[in-house]
Amino acid sequence: MRITLIGSGNVATHLGAALKNAGHRIVQVYSRNAHNAALLAYHIGAEAIDDLNSIDPNTDIFIVSVSDDAIAGIAQELSKHNKLIVHTSGATDLYNILAFTDHAGVFYPLQTFSKTKEVDFLTVPLCIEGANESITKTLKEFAQSISNNVYEIDSTQRKTLHLAAVFACNFPNYLYRVAQELLADQQIDFNLLRPLILETAEKVQTNLPANVQTGPAIRNDQKTMFEHLQLLKYEPEWEQLYRLLSQGIIKKD
Amino acid sequence: MRITLIGSGNVATHLGAALKNAGHRIVQVYSRNAHNAALLAYHIGAEAIDDLNSIDPNTDIFIVSVSDDAIAGIAQELSKHNKLIVHTSGATDLYNILAFTDHAGVFYPLQTFSKTKEVDFLTVPLCIEGANESITKTLKEFAQSISNNVYEIDSTQRKTLHLAAVFACNFPNYLYRVAQELLADQQIDFNLLRPLILETAEKVQTNLPANVQTGPAIRNDQKTMFEHLQLLKYEPEWEQLYRLLSQGIIKKD
């Protein structure tokens, strides 16, 4: 496939590398920021542009990896080329593109990307949605060229999936941070918690989280929970969080 | 060292295997449940007993891995043998043993153990505390025979560490469960979230969580957060949790 990448953030960067490795041809990389466009384009052997008027229409697909708010405006601009346009956003309805063209789809990689850390794209779940069956089929084959985990997910499901990803990724990371700050108060090295954090995530790779819950709340160990709440009494928000999470665990058992 | 294991739960099982592999001699395994004692004793080449009156006093250390409430009673029983007694509990003060003997210590492996999943004990942080410097030295050398991550942690620090472990392990697992249930409502496979969960934990192996926070809250993306809260309005406890965690992330930025 001939591919045009719109955007140069984390998703565009990792996706671009995976597409190039799979033998696709990246025609152009567009970013409002010429430097970012040039940097990514250089790595994946594409032309860098910072003006949508310089778009080469000789492409098969526009992959739009920009901030959610900017997707519709970009889709409107690109629609005149009559090529397939997909966005990569978990939180954005297909309608943001469909409003301007029938050649619309979604190509959402469900992973947290950082520019400094490599990801094995073959393991990344790719959630696709097409405006019609033919587009869905095209996107599915295209997605399978870079990932072993391709799923058809419609816009309604994707909303829930994106919410679930916040619970599975963003919120646990915040809890790691609370733990980090609790330790810092006592001059304890965060290294002590790293193996525990990793093992907790590894456990649910083969089990359902409901089946591997541990800790004082699931044992309804009131004594330990009371002592923990005592330690948190000068951090009322963390205390409330502790109560709410523990009640959830007790109740769900 | 000649070692006596008191208890046959997850911690005793994993610790017993690691000690045996490191060339220590496990003399006896005690459990109130004769079957459990026999099972673990068989695996690690020890004698199984289900009566504390059958304790062989020819040992160097009693490792007490029983429920927190039972530690003091067991320590009292064992104190007559005048041998070193340690417990393996994160939530329990050294005083629970010290009340009965000066030969007291703590040997707390900071990890979540399941009977069905192997753990590389060399990577498990072992937190030790001795009633005096000589015991601390003995425990440190003993701990280093099975783990590369040995830390001296006193009872005050250990309380905070145990609380932090709840935030770093038990609570994230509960959030995985919320995510799992959100997906189940929309007939979406939990497999979609597994790589994300693992990558989130892997990221903080080399970064501090404060530096790798992602998601709508850290971007203060009010539109996405509003839509997520709409999806949660029939689950008021999860809605409250979402608000509290998001506020924490926004505030901490």
Coordinates of C-alpha atoms in Angstrom, one line a residue:
Chain A
M1 CA 0.0 0.0 0.0
R2 CA 1.0 3.6 -0.6
I3 CA 0.4 5.4 2.7
T4 CA 0.3 9.1 3.8
L5 CA 0.8 9.8 7.4
I6 CA -0.9 12.9 8.8
G7 CA 0.7 13.7 12.2
S8 CA 4.1 13.0 13.7
G9 CA 3.2 12.2 17.4
N10 CA 3.8 8.9 19.2
V11 CA 1.1 6.9 17.3
A12 CA 2.3 8.2 13.9
T13 CA 5.9 7.4 14.8
H14 CA 5.4 3.9 16.0
L15 CA 2.8 3.1 13.2
G16 CA 5.1 4.6 10.6
A17 CA 8.0 2.4 11.7
A18 CA 5.8 -0.7 11.8
L19 CA 4.4 0.0 8.3
K20 CA 7.9 0.6 6.8
N21 CA 9.2 -2.7 8.4
A22 CA 6.2 -4.5 6.8
G23 CA 7.3 -3.3 3.4
H24 CA 4.7 -0.6 2.8
R25 CA 5.6 2.6 1.0
I26 CA 5.1 5.8 3.1
V27 CA 4.7 8.5 0.5
Q28 CA 4.5 11.6 2.7
V29 CA 4.5 12.6 6.4
Y30 CA 2.5 15.8 7.2
S31 CA 2.9 17.8 10.3
R32 CA 2.1 21.5 11.1
N33 CA 5.6 21.4 12.6
A34 CA 8.1 21.1 9.8
H35 CA 10.8 19.8 12.0
N36 CA 8.7 16.9 13.4
A37 CA 7.6 16.0 9.9
A38 CA 11.2 16.0 8.7
L39 CA 12.4 13.8 11.6
L40 CA 9.7 11.1 11.2
A41 CA 9.9 11.3 7.4
Y42 CA 13.6 10.8 7.5
H43 CA 13.3 7.6 9.6
I44 CA 10.7 6.0 7.3
G45 CA 12.0 7.2 4.0
A46 CA 9.1 9.5 3.2
E47 CA 8.8 13.1 2.0
A48 CA 8.0 15.6 4.7
I49 CA 5.4 18.3 4.2
D50 CA 4.0 21.0 6.5
D51 CA 1.3 22.3 4.2
L52 CA -1.8 20.2 3.3
N53 CA -1.7 21.9 -0.2
S54 CA 1.4 19.9 -0.9
I55 CA -0.3 16.5 -0.5
D56 CA 0.5 14.0 -3.2
P57 CA -2.9 12.5 -4.2
N58 CA -1.1 9.4 -5.5
T59 CA -1.6 7.4 -2.3
D60 CA -4.0 4.6 -1.2
I61 CA -4.7 5.7 2.4
F62 CA -4.5 8.8 4.6
I63 CA -3.8 7.8 8.2
V64 CA -4.8 10.7 10.4
S65 CA -3.0 10.6 13.8
V66 CA -3.6 14.1 15.2
S67 CA -5.3 15.4 18.3
D68 CA -9.0 14.4 18.5
D69 CA -10.2 17.9 18.0
A70 CA -8.3 18.3 14.8
I71 CA -9.5 15.1 13.0
A72 CA -12.7 16.5 11.5
G73 CA -11.0 19.6 10.0
I74 CA -8.2 17.5 8.5
A75 CA -10.7 14.9 7.1
Q76 CA -12.6 17.7 5.4
E77 CA -9.4 19.0 3.8
L78 CA -8.3 15.6 2.6
S79 CA -11.8 14.5 1.3
K80 CA -11.3 16.2 -2.0
H81 CA -8.7 13.6 -3.0
N82 CA -11.3 10.8 -2.9
K83 CA -9.0 8.4 -1.1
L84 CA -9.5 6.3 2.0
I85 CA -9.2 8.3 5.2
V86 CA -8.8 6.6 8.6
H87 CA -8.1 8.1 12.0
T88 CA -6.3 6.3 14.8
S89 CA -8.2 7.7 17.8
G90 CA -10.0 5.5 20.4
A91 CA -12.2 8.4 21.6
T92 CA -13.4 9.6 18.2
D93 CA -16.5 8.5 16.3
L94 CA -16.2 7.3 12.6
Y95 CA -18.6 10.1 11.9
N96 CA -15.9 12.7 12.2
I97 CA -14.6 11.4 8.8
L98 CA -17.9 10.1 7.4
A99 CA -19.3 13.6 7.5
F100 CA -17.0 14.5 4.6
T101 CA -16.4 11.3 2.7
D102 CA -17.7 7.7 2.3
H103 CA -14.1 6.5 2.1
A104 CA -13.9 6.4 5.8
G105 CA -12.5 4.1 8.5
V106 CA -10.8 3.8 11.8
F107 CA -7.4 2.2 12.5
Y108 CA -7.0 2.3 16.3
P109 CA -3.9 0.7 17.8
L110 CA -4.7 0.0 21.5
Q111 CA -1.4 0.6 23.2
T112 CA 0.4 3.3 25.1
F113 CA 3.3 4.6 23.1
S114 CA 6.3 6.6 24.2
K115 CA 8.8 8.0 21.7
T116 CA 11.7 6.6 23.8
K117 CA 10.5 3.0 24.1
E118 CA 10.2 0.4 21.4
V119 CA 7.0 -1.6 21.0
D120 CA 6.6 -4.9 19.2
F121 CA 3.8 -3.9 16.9
L122 CA 2.9 -7.5 16.1
T123 CA 1.5 -7.8 19.6
V124 CA -0.5 -4.5 19.5
P125 CA -4.2 -5.0 19.2
L126 CA -5.4 -3.1 16.1
C127 CA -9.1 -2.1 16.1
I128 CA -10.5 -1.4 12.7
E129 CA -13.9 -0.1 11.5
G130 CA -14.9 0.6 7.9
A131 CA -17.7 2.7 6.5
N132 CA -18.7 -0.3 4.5
E133 CA -17.8 -4.0 4.1
S134 CA -15.4 -3.4 1.4
I135 CA -13.4 -0.9 3.4
T136 CA -13.6 -3.1 6.5
K137 CA -12.1 -5.9 4.4
T138 CA -9.3 -3.7 3.0
L139 CA -8.5 -2.3 6.5
K140 CA -8.5 -5.8 8.0
E141 CA -5.9 -7.1 5.5
F142 CA -3.9 -4.0 5.8
A143 CA -3.9 -4.2 9.6
Q144 CA -2.9 -7.9 9.5
S145 CA 0.2 -6.9 7.6
I146 CA 1.6 -5.3 10.8
S147 CA -0.3 -6.9 13.7
N148 CA -1.3 -10.4 14.8
N149 CA -4.2 -9.0 16.9
V150 CA -6.7 -7.4 14.6
Y151 CA -10.3 -6.8 15.8
E152 CA -13.4 -5.3 14.1
I153 CA -14.7 -2.8 16.6
D154 CA -17.5 -0.4 15.8
S155 CA -17.7 3.2 17.1
T156 CA -20.0 2.3 20.0
Q157 CA -17.8 -0.5 21.2
R158 CA -14.7 1.6 20.7
K159 CA -16.0 4.3 23.2
T160 CA -16.3 1.6 25.9
L161 CA -12.9 0.1 24.9
H162 CA -11.3 3.5 25.2
L163 CA -12.9 4.1 28.6
A164 CA -11.7 0.6 29.7
A165 CA -8.2 1.4 28.5
V166 CA -8.2 4.4 30.9
F167 CA -9.0 2.1 33.8
A168 CA -6.4 -0.5 32.6
C169 CA -3.6 1.9 31.9
N170 CA -3.9 5.6 32.9
F171 CA -5.4 4.9 36.3
P172 CA -3.0 2.1 37.4
N173 CA -0.1 4.4 36.4
Y174 CA -1.6 7.1 38.7
L175 CA -1.8 4.5 41.5
Y176 CA 1.9 3.6 40.9
R177 CA 2.6 7.3 41.4
V178 CA 0.7 7.4 44.7
A179 CA 2.8 4.4 45.8
Q180 CA 6.0 6.2 44.6
E181 CA 5.1 9.3 46.7
L182 CA 4.2 7.2 49.8
L183 CA 7.6 5.6 49.6
A184 CA 9.5 8.9 49.0
D185 CA 8.0 10.2 52.2
Q186 CA 9.8 7.4 54.0
Q187 CA 13.0 7.5 51.9
I188 CA 12.2 4.1 50.4
D189 CA 13.5 3.3 46.9
F190 CA 10.8 2.9 44.3
N191 CA 12.8 -0.1 43.0
L192 CA 11.2 -2.2 45.8
L193 CA 7.8 -2.0 44.0
R194 CA 8.9 -2.5 40.4
P195 CA 8.9 -6.4 40.4
L196 CA 5.5 -6.3 42.2
I197 CA 4.0 -4.0 39.6
L198 CA 5.3 -6.1 36.7
E199 CA 4.1 -9.4 38.3
T200 CA 0.7 -8.0 38.9
A201 CA 0.4 -7.1 35.2
E202 CA 1.9 -10.5 34.1
K203 CA -0.6 -12.4 36.2
V204 CA -3.6 -11.1 34.2
Q205 CA -2.0 -12.1 30.9
T206 CA -3.2 -15.6 31.5
N207 CA -5.8 -15.1 34.2
L208 CA -8.9 -12.8 34.5
P209 CA -8.2 -10.1 37.1
A210 CA -11.4 -11.1 39.0
N211 CA -9.7 -14.5 39.7
V212 CA -6.4 -13.2 41.0
Q213 CA -7.3 -10.4 43.4
T214 CA -5.2 -10.3 46.5
G215 CA -4.7 -7.9 49.4
P216 CA -6.5 -6.9 52.6
A217 CA -9.8 -5.9 51.0
I218 CA -10.5 -9.2 49.3
R219 CA -9.7 -11.0 52.7
N220 CA -11.9 -8.3 54.4
D221 CA -9.0 -7.8 56.7
Q222 CA -10.4 -4.9 58.7
K223 CA -7.4 -4.5 61.0
T224 CA -4.9 -3.9 58.1
M225 CA -7.3 -1.6 56.3
F226 CA -7.8 0.4 59.4
E227 CA -4.1 0.8 59.9
H228 CA -3.6 1.8 56.2
L229 CA -6.3 4.4 56.6
Q230 CA -4.5 5.8 59.7
L231 CA -1.4 6.2 57.6
L232 CA -3.4 8.1 55.0
K233 CA -5.2 10.5 57.3
Y234 CA -3.1 13.5 56.2
E235 CA -3.8 12.8 52.5
P236 CA -7.6 13.0 52.5
E237 CA -7.9 12.3 48.7
W238 CA -5.8 9.2 48.9
E239 CA -7.7 8.1 51.9
Q240 CA -11.0 8.5 50.0
L241 CA -9.4 6.6 47.1
Y242 CA -8.4 3.8 49.4
R243 CA -11.9 3.5 50.8
L244 CA -13.6 3.5 47.4
L245 CA -11.2 0.9 45.9
S246 CA -11.4 -1.3 48.9
Q247 CA -15.2 -1.1 49.0
G248 CA -15.2 -2.1 45.4
I249 CA -13.0 -5.1 46.0
I250 CA -15.0 -6.2 49.1
K251 CA -18.3 -5.8 47.3
K252 CA -17.3 -7.6 44.1
D253 CA -16.1 -10.7 45.8
Chain B
M1 CA 21.2 -23.0 57.2
R2 CA 18.8 -25.5 58.7
I3 CA 15.3 -24.1 58.2
T4 CA 11.8 -24.8 59.6
L5 CA 8.9 -23.5 57.6
I6 CA 5.8 -22.7 59.6
G7 CA 2.9 -22.5 57.2
S8 CA 2.1 -23.9 53.7
G9 CA 0.5 -21.0 51.8
N10 CA 1.7 -19.1 48.8
V11 CA 4.6 -17.4 50.5
A12 CA 5.8 -20.6 52.3
T13 CA 5.6 -22.5 49.0
H14 CA 7.6 -20.1 46.9
L15 CA 10.1 -19.4 49.7
G16 CA 10.6 -23.1 50.4
A17 CA 11.3 -23.8 46.7
A18 CA 13.8 -20.9 46.5
L19 CA 15.6 -22.0 49.7
K20 CA 15.9 -25.5 48.6
N21 CA 17.2 -24.4 45.2
A22 CA 19.8 -22.3 47.0
G23 CA 21.1 -25.4 48.8
H24 CA 19.5 -24.8 52.2
R25 CA 18.2 -27.7 54.2
I26 CA 14.5 -27.5 55.1
V27 CA 14.1 -29.6 58.2
Q28 CA 10.3 -29.5 58.7
V29 CA 7.2 -28.0 57.3
Y30 CA 4.4 -27.3 59.8
S31 CA 0.8 -26.7 58.9
R32 CA -2.4 -27.2 60.8
N33 CA -3.6 -28.9 57.7
A34 CA -1.7 -32.2 57.4
H35 CA -2.4 -32.6 53.7
N36 CA -0.9 -29.1 52.9
A37 CA 2.1 -29.7 55.1
A38 CA 2.7 -33.1 53.3
L39 CA 2.4 -31.6 49.9
L40 CA 4.9 -28.8 50.4
A41 CA 7.2 -31.0 52.5
Y42 CA 7.3 -33.5 49.7
H43 CA 8.4 -30.9 47.1
I44 CA 11.2 -29.6 49.2
G45 CA 12.4 -32.7 50.8
A46 CA 11.3 -31.9 54.4
E47 CA 9.4 -33.7 57.1
A48 CA 5.7 -32.7 57.4
I49 CA 4.2 -32.1 60.8
D50 CA 0.8 -30.8 61.8
D51 CA 1.5 -30.5 65.6
L52 CA 3.8 -27.9 67.1
N53 CA 4.8 -30.4 69.7
S54 CA 6.5 -32.4 67.0
I55 CA 8.9 -29.5 66.2
D56 CA 12.5 -30.6 65.8
P57 CA 14.5 -28.0 67.8
N58 CA 17.7 -28.8 65.8
T59 CA 17.1 -26.0 63.4
D60 CA 18.6 -22.5 62.8
I61 CA 15.6 -20.5 61.9
F62 CA 11.8 -20.7 62.1
I63 CA 10.2 -18.9 59.2
V64 CA 6.6 -18.1 60.2
S65 CA 4.4 -17.6 57.1
V66 CA 0.9 -17.8 58.5
S67 CA -2.0 -15.4 58.6
D68 CA -1.1 -12.1 60.4
D69 CA -3.5 -12.8 63.3
A70 CA -1.8 -16.2 64.0
I71 CA 1.8 -14.9 64.1
A72 CA 2.0 -13.9 67.8
G73 CA 0.5 -17.1 69.0
I74 CA 2.9 -19.2 67.0
A75 CA 5.9 -17.1 68.0
Q76 CA 5.0 -17.6 71.7
E77 CA 4.8 -21.4 71.1
L78 CA 8.2 -21.5 69.3
S79 CA 10.0 -19.2 71.7
K80 CA 10.8 -22.0 74.1
H81 CA 13.3 -23.4 71.5
N82 CA 15.6 -20.3 71.8
K83 CA 16.1 -20.2 68.0
L84 CA 15.7 -17.3 65.6
I85 CA 12.1 -16.7 64.7
V86 CA 11.1 -14.5 61.7
H87 CA 7.8 -13.7 60.1
T88 CA 7.2 -12.9 56.5
S89 CA 4.3 -10.4 56.8
G90 CA 4.4 -6.9 55.4
A91 CA 1.6 -5.6 57.7
T92 CA 3.0 -7.0 61.0
D93 CA 5.3 -5.3 63.5
L94 CA 8.5 -7.0 64.7
Y95 CA 7.0 -6.7 68.1
N96 CA 4.7 -9.6 67.5
I97 CA 7.7 -11.8 67.9
L98 CA 9.8 -9.6 70.1
A99 CA 7.2 -9.8 72.8
F100 CA 8.2 -13.4 73.3
T101 CA 11.9 -13.7 72.4
D102 CA 14.9 -11.5 71.5
H103 CA 15.8 -13.9 68.7
A104 CA 13.3 -12.0 66.4
G105 CA 13.3 -10.8 62.9
V106 CA 11.3 -10.1 59.7
F107 CA 11.9 -11.7 56.3
Y108 CA 9.3 -10.1 54.0
P109 CA 9.3 -10.9 50.3
L110 CA 7.6 -8.1 48.5
Q111 CA 5.8 -9.9 45.7
T112 CA 2.4 -11.3 44.9
F113 CA 2.6 -15.1 44.8
S114 CA 0.1 -17.5 43.3
K115 CA 0.5 -21.2 43.7
T116 CA 0.1 -21.8 39.9
K117 CA 2.7 -19.3 38.7
E118 CA 6.4 -19.6 39.0
V119 CA 8.4 -16.5 40.2
D120 CA 12.1 -15.9 39.8
F121 CA 13.0 -15.4 43.4
L122 CA 16.3 -13.7 42.6
T123 CA 14.4 -10.7 41.5
V124 CA 12.0 -10.6 44.5
P125 CA 12.8 -7.7 46.9
L126 CA 13.5 -9.2 50.3
C127 CA 12.9 -6.8 53.2
I128 CA 14.7 -7.8 56.4
E129 CA 14.7 -6.5 59.9
G130 CA 16.5 -7.9 62.9
A131 CA 16.0 -7.3 66.7
N132 CA 19.7 -6.4 66.9
E133 CA 22.6 -5.9 64.5
S134 CA 23.9 -9.4 64.7
I135 CA 20.5 -10.8 63.7
T136 CA 20.2 -8.2 60.9
K137 CA 23.6 -9.3 59.6
T138 CA 22.6 -13.0 59.7
L139 CA 19.3 -12.3 58.0
K140 CA 21.0 -10.1 55.3
E141 CA 23.4 -12.9 54.3
F142 CA 20.7 -15.5 54.4
A143 CA 18.4 -13.3 52.2
Q144 CA 21.2 -12.7 49.8
S145 CA 21.5 -16.4 49.2
I146 CA 18.1 -16.4 47.4
S147 CA 17.6 -12.8 46.2
N148 CA 19.6 -10.1 44.5
N149 CA 17.4 -7.4 46.0
V150 CA 17.8 -7.4 49.8
Y151 CA 16.8 -4.3 51.7
E152 CA 16.9 -3.4 55.4
I153 CA 13.5 -2.0 56.2
D154 CA 12.3 -1.3 59.8
S155 CA 8.8 -1.8 61.1
T156 CA 7.7 1.8 60.5
Q157 CA 8.9 1.8 56.9
R158 CA 7.4 -1.6 56.3
K159 CA 4.0 -0.3 57.2
T160 CA 4.2 2.4 54.5
L161 CA 5.8 -0.1 52.1
H162 CA 2.9 -2.5 52.6
L163 CA 0.4 0.3 52.1
A164 CA 2.2 1.4 48.9
A165 CA 2.1 -2.3 47.7
V166 CA -1.7 -2.2 48.0
F167 CA -1.7 0.9 45.7
A168 CA 0.8 -0.7 43.3
C169 CA -0.7 -4.2 43.1
N170 CA -4.1 -4.8 44.7
F171 CA -5.8 -1.6 43.5
P172 CA -4.5 -1.8 39.9
N173 CA -5.7 -5.4 39.7
Y174 CA -9.2 -4.1 40.8
L175 CA -9.1 -1.5 38.0
Y176 CA -8.2 -4.2 35.5
R177 CA -11.3 -5.9 36.8
V178 CA -13.5 -2.9 36.2
A179 CA -12.1 -2.7 32.7
Q180 CA -12.8 -6.4 32.2
E181 CA -16.4 -5.8 33.2
L182 CA -16.9 -2.8 31.1
L183 CA -15.7 -4.8 28.1
A184 CA -17.9 -7.8 28.9
D185 CA -21.0 -5.5 28.8
Q186 CA -20.1 -4.8 25.1
Q187 CA -19.0 -8.4 24.3
I188 CA -15.4 -7.3 23.8
D189 CA -12.6 -9.7 24.5
F190 CA -10.4 -8.9 27.5
N191 CA -7.4 -9.9 25.3
L192 CA -7.6 -6.5 23.7
L193 CA -6.4 -4.9 27.0
R194 CA -3.7 -7.4 27.9
P195 CA -0.8 -5.9 25.9
L196 CA -1.7 -2.4 27.2
I197 CA -1.7 -3.6 30.8
L198 CA 1.7 -5.2 30.4
E199 CA 3.3 -2.2 28.6
T200 CA 2.0 0.2 31.3
A201 CA 3.8 -1.9 34.0
E202 CA 6.9 -2.3 31.8
K203 CA 7.1 1.5 31.3
V204 CA 7.7 2.1 35.0
Q205 CA 10.4 -0.4 35.2
T206 CA 12.8 2.2 33.9
N207 CA 10.8 5.4 34.4
L208 CA 9.1 7.0 37.3
P209 CA 5.3 6.8 37.0
A210 CA 5.0 10.6 37.4
N211 CA 7.0 11.0 34.2
V212 CA 5.0 8.6 32.0
Q213 CA 1.4 9.5 32.8
T214 CA -0.9 9.4 29.7
G215 CA -4.6 9.7 29.1
P216 CA -7.4 12.3 29.0
A217 CA -6.9 13.6 32.6
I218 CA -3.2 14.6 32.2
R219 CA -4.1 16.4 28.9
N220 CA -7.1 17.9 30.8
D221 CA -9.2 16.7 27.9
Q222 CA -12.6 17.7 29.3
K223 CA -14.6 16.5 26.3
T224 CA -13.3 12.9 26.5
M225 CA -13.7 12.9 30.3
F226 CA -17.3 14.1 30.0
E227 CA -18.1 11.3 27.5
H228 CA -16.5 8.7 29.8
L229 CA -18.5 9.9 32.7
Q230 CA -21.7 9.6 30.6
L231 CA -20.8 6.0 29.9
L232 CA -20.4 5.4 33.6
K233 CA -23.6 7.0 34.8
Y234 CA -25.3 3.7 35.5
E235 CA -22.3 2.6 37.7
P236 CA -22.2 5.4 40.3
E237 CA -19.2 3.8 42.2
W238 CA -17.1 3.6 39.0
E239 CA -18.2 7.1 38.1
Q240 CA -17.0 8.4 41.5
L241 CA -13.7 6.4 41.1
Y242 CA -13.2 7.9 37.6
R243 CA -13.7 11.4 39.0
L244 CA -11.4 10.9 41.9
L245 CA -8.6 9.3 39.9
S246 CA -8.9 11.9 37.1
Q247 CA -8.8 14.8 39.7
G248 CA -5.7 13.3 41.2
I249 CA -4.0 13.1 37.8
I250 CA -5.0 16.7 36.9
K251 CA -4.0 18.1 40.2
K252 CA -0.6 16.3 40.4
D253 CA 0.5 17.5 37.0

